[in-house]
Each structure stands twice: as C-alpha cells, then as structure tokens.
Amino acid sequence: MTQTRRTKSREKILAAGERLFLEHAYLGTSMDAVTEAAGVSKQTVYAHFASKEALFLSVVAHMVGSSTDMHSDMVKTPSPDTPLPEYLRAYARENLRIAMTPRLMQIRRLVIGELPRFPELAESLWTHGPAASIAMLTEALVLYQASGEAKAGDPARLAAQFNWLVMGGPTSEAMLLGDAALPSLEEQERHADECTQIFLAAIATRD
C-alpha cells in the first residue's frame, strides 16, 4: 500500500469512526460497523488501529486538534496598536463562534460521557480548549497592564473570569439543551459585546 493510499484509508476510518462514535458513543460502536462505514477491509482497519480503544482515542484527538488549530488561527496575541476594547470584543466573538457549533458540543458531550473510561481525553480537551484560550488572554492582559490600558491585578485570574463570563452561559445551555439552544451569530455577537462592556468597566483605565 502506497503512503497516499494509506493516508486516505486512515482518513476514511477516522471519518467513519467520528460519525459512529458521535451517534452511538463508545459502547454502541463496533469495529465491524466502522469497517463497513469506512468502506475498507477489517485488515486495513486493524493495520491502522489495533483496537477500538486506540481508534476512539485517535478520533477524539483528531477532532480536538482540528478545533485547536481553528482557535489558534482566529484568536491571536494582540498587536501593539490594538486597543483593549477591540481585542476583548474580538476574543469573545471568536471564542463563541468556534465553540458554539453542533460538532464541538458533540465532542464535549462524548468526552464527558466517557470520562470514567478515558480521563485523558477530558484533560486533552481542557488543555487544548478553555485552558489554551485563557492562557492566550492572560498573555494579552499582561501586555495591556504594562501599557497602562488595564488595571493591575492577577492576569491569569482576570483572564479566566472574562473567559467564563463569555462562555459559561451559552456553553451550559447548549450542552444541556441541545443544538436548539445554540445561539445565532447575531446573539453571539450581542452577548460578546455585552460581556466586553461589563469586563471593561472593571479593568479598563480609561473610557
């Protein structure tokens, strides 16, 4: 099997595994079902993944990784000439836009449901999701405190407070109430802007 064919086979298996694990969870998915859905032989599946556990771990890692890449591309450290209100508004809007999707909510539910069996997946989702966002915002607040635009204080604590001010409500509603509770883009932007104004009232040194 050439490297190109091997890569394509792996992608087919991961795609089939993602769909089936999201629909039926870990216990409800079999390697036979993945084999059929991927349109490859069972020998090919086991050549890539030695067990269902290995496939599940790879599928979730792949899904988390793609979301992390999108986050890194969208939410960056501010340039020196970006005003604090503009950066916070962009941070809030982009985080909501990335997180408030059916796919990412499905990942969260799947990982939480399998927490006792695969605690490392929850840790990975936390590390590459909320923790990465908060770390990036912490770095930004350090810069804004140094420039005098933001009041002094623990930047990591402030970053966590703003992150959850923005993400807490919408995430909880979508996790518990399903896709119907996902806010529209207009609702996301309004919520992000309101949270930004609340946070600025607490930390900004100027109007």
GROMACS .gro file of C-alpha atoms in nm:
model
  207
    1MET     CA    1   0.000   0.000   0.000
    2THR     CA    2   0.144   0.336  -0.103
    3GLN     CA    3   0.171   0.619   0.150
    4THR     CA    4  -0.105   0.813  -0.029
    5ARG     CA    5  -0.343   0.517  -0.019
    6ARG     CA    6  -0.253   0.450   0.343
    7THR     CA    7  -0.324   0.813   0.435
    8LYS     CA    8  -0.658   0.808   0.252
    9SER     CA    9  -0.756   0.483   0.424
   10ARG     CA   10  -0.673   0.628   0.763
   11GLU     CA   11  -0.879   0.939   0.688
   12LYS     CA   12  -1.176   0.726   0.583
   13ILE     CA   13  -1.154   0.523   0.904
   14LEU     CA   14  -1.127   0.833   1.123
   15ALA     CA   15  -1.424   0.995   0.948
   16ALA     CA   16  -1.635   0.681   0.988
   17GLY     CA   17  -1.527   0.645   1.349
   18GLU     CA   18  -1.612   1.007   1.425
   19ARG     CA   19  -1.962   0.975   1.284
   20LEU     CA   20  -2.036   0.647   1.461
   21PHE     CA   21  -1.886   0.739   1.798
   22LEU     CA   22  -2.081   1.066   1.799
   23GLU     CA   23  -2.403   0.885   1.710
   24HIS     CA   24  -2.365   0.575   1.927
   25ALA     CA   25  -2.092   0.660   2.184
   26TYR     CA   26  -1.809   0.423   2.264
   27LEU     CA   27  -2.001   0.117   2.379
   28GLY     CA   28  -2.253   0.140   2.096
   29THR     CA   29  -1.989   0.140   1.822
   30SER     CA   30  -1.820  -0.173   1.690
   31MET     CA   31  -1.513  -0.214   1.475
   32ASP     CA   32  -1.728  -0.406   1.226
   33ALA     CA   33  -1.957  -0.103   1.192
   34VAL     CA   34  -1.658   0.127   1.141
   35THR     CA   35  -1.517  -0.110   0.879
   36GLU     CA   36  -1.844  -0.110   0.686
   37ALA     CA   37  -1.892   0.265   0.713
   38ALA     CA   38  -1.536   0.337   0.600
   39GLY     CA   39  -1.563   0.105   0.301
   40VAL     CA   40  -1.235  -0.070   0.375
   41SER     CA   41  -1.138  -0.418   0.487
   42LYS     CA   42  -1.117  -0.521   0.851
   43GLN     CA   43  -0.748  -0.596   0.791
   44THR     CA   44  -0.697  -0.233   0.685
   45VAL     CA   45  -0.874  -0.101   0.994
   46TYR     CA   46  -0.660  -0.309   1.228
   47ALA     CA   47  -0.345  -0.218   1.037
   48HIS     CA   48  -0.409   0.144   1.142
   49PHE     CA   49  -0.573   0.090   1.480
   50ALA     CA   50  -0.500  -0.213   1.695
   51SER     CA   51  -0.824  -0.187   1.893
   52LYS     CA   52  -1.148   0.005   1.929
   53GLU     CA   53  -0.992   0.192   2.220
   54ALA     CA   54  -0.700   0.303   2.001
   55LEU     CA   55  -0.939   0.416   1.729
   56PHE     CA   56  -1.156   0.607   1.977
   57LEU     CA   57  -0.857   0.788   2.125
   58SER     CA   58  -0.732   0.880   1.777
   59VAL     CA   59  -1.075   1.002   1.664
   60VAL     CA   60  -1.121   1.232   1.963
   61ALA     CA   61  -0.761   1.358   1.941
   62HIS     CA   62  -0.819   1.438   1.573
   63MET     CA   63  -1.142   1.625   1.650
   64VAL     CA   64  -0.988   1.820   1.937
   65GLY     CA   65  -0.684   1.901   1.725
   66SER     CA   66  -0.887   2.048   1.441
   67SER     CA   67  -1.077   2.272   1.684
   68THR     CA   68  -0.750   2.379   1.847
   69ASP     CA   69  -0.600   2.469   1.509
   70MET     CA   70  -0.903   2.685   1.430
   71HIS     CA   71  -0.874   2.857   1.768
   72SER     CA   72  -0.505   2.930   1.719
   73ASP     CA   73  -0.573   3.077   1.375
   74MET     CA   74  -0.855   3.302   1.493
   75VAL     CA   75  -0.758   3.422   1.841
   76LYS     CA   76  -0.408   3.566   1.849
   77THR     CA   77  -0.191   3.782   2.072
   78PRO     CA   78  -0.283   4.148   2.006
   79SER     CA   79  -0.060   4.374   1.800
   80PRO     CA   80   0.079   4.678   1.988
   81ASP     CA   81  -0.171   4.915   1.827
   82THR     CA   82  -0.486   4.710   1.905
   83PRO     CA   83  -0.696   4.888   2.170
   84LEU     CA   84  -0.804   4.679   2.469
   85PRO     CA   85  -1.181   4.701   2.391
   86GLU     CA   86  -1.122   4.589   2.033
   87TYR     CA   87  -0.912   4.290   2.139
   88LEU     CA   88  -1.153   4.174   2.409
   89ARG     CA   89  -1.451   4.204   2.174
   90ALA     CA   90  -1.271   4.001   1.906
   91TYR     CA   91  -1.161   3.741   2.162
   92ALA     CA   92  -1.515   3.698   2.290
   93ARG     CA   93  -1.675   3.681   1.947
   94GLU     CA   94  -1.422   3.435   1.802
   95ASN     CA   95  -1.436   3.203   2.102
   96LEU     CA   96  -1.812   3.187   2.080
   97ARG     CA   97  -1.807   3.136   1.704
   98ILE     CA   98  -1.561   2.847   1.734
   99ALA     CA   99  -1.729   2.677   2.030
  100MET     CA  100  -2.097   2.726   1.950
  101THR     CA  101  -2.122   2.456   1.685
  102PRO     CA  102  -2.306   2.121   1.697
  103ARG     CA  103  -1.981   1.934   1.628
  104LEU     CA  104  -1.787   2.082   1.918
  105MET     CA  105  -2.079   2.038   2.156
  106GLN     CA  106  -2.099   1.673   2.047
  107ILE     CA  107  -1.729   1.631   2.122
  108ARG     CA  108  -1.778   1.778   2.469
  109ARG     CA  109  -2.074   1.551   2.545
  110LEU     CA  110  -1.889   1.246   2.415
  111VAL     CA  111  -1.577   1.316   2.619
  112ILE     CA  112  -1.775   1.390   2.937
  113GLY     CA  113  -1.979   1.073   2.888
  114GLU     CA  114  -1.662   0.865   2.860
  115LEU     CA  115  -1.477   1.044   3.142
  116PRO     CA  116  -1.452   0.742   3.377
  117ARG     CA  117  -1.312   0.524   3.097
  118PHE     CA  118  -1.089   0.781   2.924
  119PRO     CA  119  -0.999   1.064   3.167
  120GLU     CA  120  -0.704   1.162   2.948
  121LEU     CA  121  -0.944   1.278   2.676
  122ALA     CA  122  -1.113   1.525   2.908
  123GLU     CA  123  -0.773   1.656   3.014
  124SER     CA  124  -0.674   1.698   2.649
  125LEU     CA  125  -0.998   1.880   2.565
  126TRP     CA  126  -0.946   2.112   2.861
  127THR     CA  127  -0.579   2.175   2.778
  128HIS     CA  128  -0.639   2.250   2.411
  129GLY     CA  129  -0.970   2.429   2.462
  130PRO     CA  130  -1.051   2.654   2.761
  131ALA     CA  131  -0.701   2.641   2.910
  132ALA     CA  132  -0.542   2.746   2.579
  133SER     CA  133  -0.790   3.034   2.542
  134ILE     CA  134  -0.730   3.155   2.897
  135ALA     CA  135  -0.351   3.131   2.856
  136MET     CA  136  -0.365   3.340   2.538
  137LEU     CA  137  -0.586   3.602   2.705
  138THR     CA  138  -0.354   3.607   3.007
  139GLU     CA  139  -0.060   3.698   2.781
  140ALA     CA  140  -0.267   3.975   2.625
  141LEU     CA  141  -0.370   4.120   2.961
  142VAL     CA  142  -0.007   4.127   3.073
  143LEU     CA  143   0.067   4.348   2.771
  144TYR     CA  144  -0.231   4.575   2.836
  145GLN     CA  145  -0.137   4.611   3.203
  146ALA     CA  146   0.217   4.703   3.102
  147SER     CA  147   0.086   4.967   2.859
  148GLY     CA  148  -0.145   5.114   3.122
  149GLU     CA  149  -0.471   5.029   2.942
  150ALA     CA  150  -0.572   4.766   3.200
  151LYS     CA  151  -0.563   4.795   3.577
  152ALA     CA  152  -0.313   4.593   3.779
  153GLY     CA  153  -0.426   4.252   3.902
  154ASP     CA  154  -0.362   3.882   3.857
  155PRO     CA  155  -0.381   3.847   3.477
  156ALA     CA  156  -0.449   3.474   3.486
  157ARG     CA  157  -0.739   3.518   3.726
  158LEU     CA  158  -0.879   3.808   3.525
  159ALA     CA  159  -0.847   3.609   3.202
  160ALA     CA  160  -1.037   3.315   3.349
  161GLN     CA  161  -1.311   3.546   3.477
  162PHE     CA  162  -1.362   3.706   3.136
  163ASN     CA  163  -1.347   3.374   2.954
  164TRP     CA  164  -1.622   3.222   3.168
  165LEU     CA  165  -1.826   3.541   3.169
  166VAL     CA  166  -1.839   3.499   2.791
  167MET     CA  167  -1.853   3.120   2.756
  168GLY     CA  168  -2.024   2.993   3.071
  169GLY     CA  169  -2.391   3.056   2.997
  170PRO     CA  170  -2.400   2.971   2.624
  171THR     CA  171  -2.192   2.656   2.673
  172SER     CA  172  -2.406   2.524   2.959
  173GLU     CA  173  -2.729   2.586   2.769
  174ALA     CA  174  -2.601   2.414   2.454
  175MET     CA  175  -2.458   2.119   2.646
  176LEU     CA  176  -2.778   2.055   2.840
  177LEU     CA  177  -3.049   2.166   2.598
  178GLY     CA  178  -2.900   2.050   2.267
  179ASP     CA  179  -2.841   2.215   1.932
  180ALA     CA  180  -3.165   2.412   1.950
  181ALA     CA  181  -3.007   2.618   2.230
  182LEU     CA  182  -2.705   2.719   2.023
  183PRO     CA  183  -2.710   3.099   1.984
  184SER     CA  184  -2.726   3.255   1.639
  185LEU     CA  185  -2.432   3.461   1.517
  186GLU     CA  186  -2.624   3.779   1.599
  187GLU     CA  187  -2.695   3.653   1.952
  188GLN     CA  188  -2.330   3.553   1.995
  189GLU     CA  189  -2.207   3.897   1.895
  190ARG     CA  190  -2.454   4.076   2.122
  191HIS     CA  191  -2.356   3.856   2.416
  192ALA     CA  192  -1.984   3.903   2.342
  193ASP     CA  193  -2.021   4.280   2.324
  194GLU     CA  194  -2.221   4.297   2.648
  195CYS     CA  195  -1.965   4.083   2.832
  196THR     CA  196  -1.686   4.302   2.696
  197GLN     CA  197  -1.854   4.616   2.828
  198ILE     CA  198  -1.903   4.459   3.172
  199PHE     CA  199  -1.540   4.348   3.191
  200LEU     CA  200  -1.406   4.681   3.066
  201ALA     CA  201  -1.599   4.860   3.338
  202ALA     CA  202  -1.400   4.658   3.589
  203ILE     CA  203  -1.047   4.666   3.444
  204ALA     CA  204  -1.008   4.947   3.189
  205THR     CA  205  -0.814   5.255   3.299
  206ARG     CA  206  -0.988   5.483   3.051
  207ASP     CA  207  -1.332   5.515   2.893
   0.00000   0.00000   0.00000
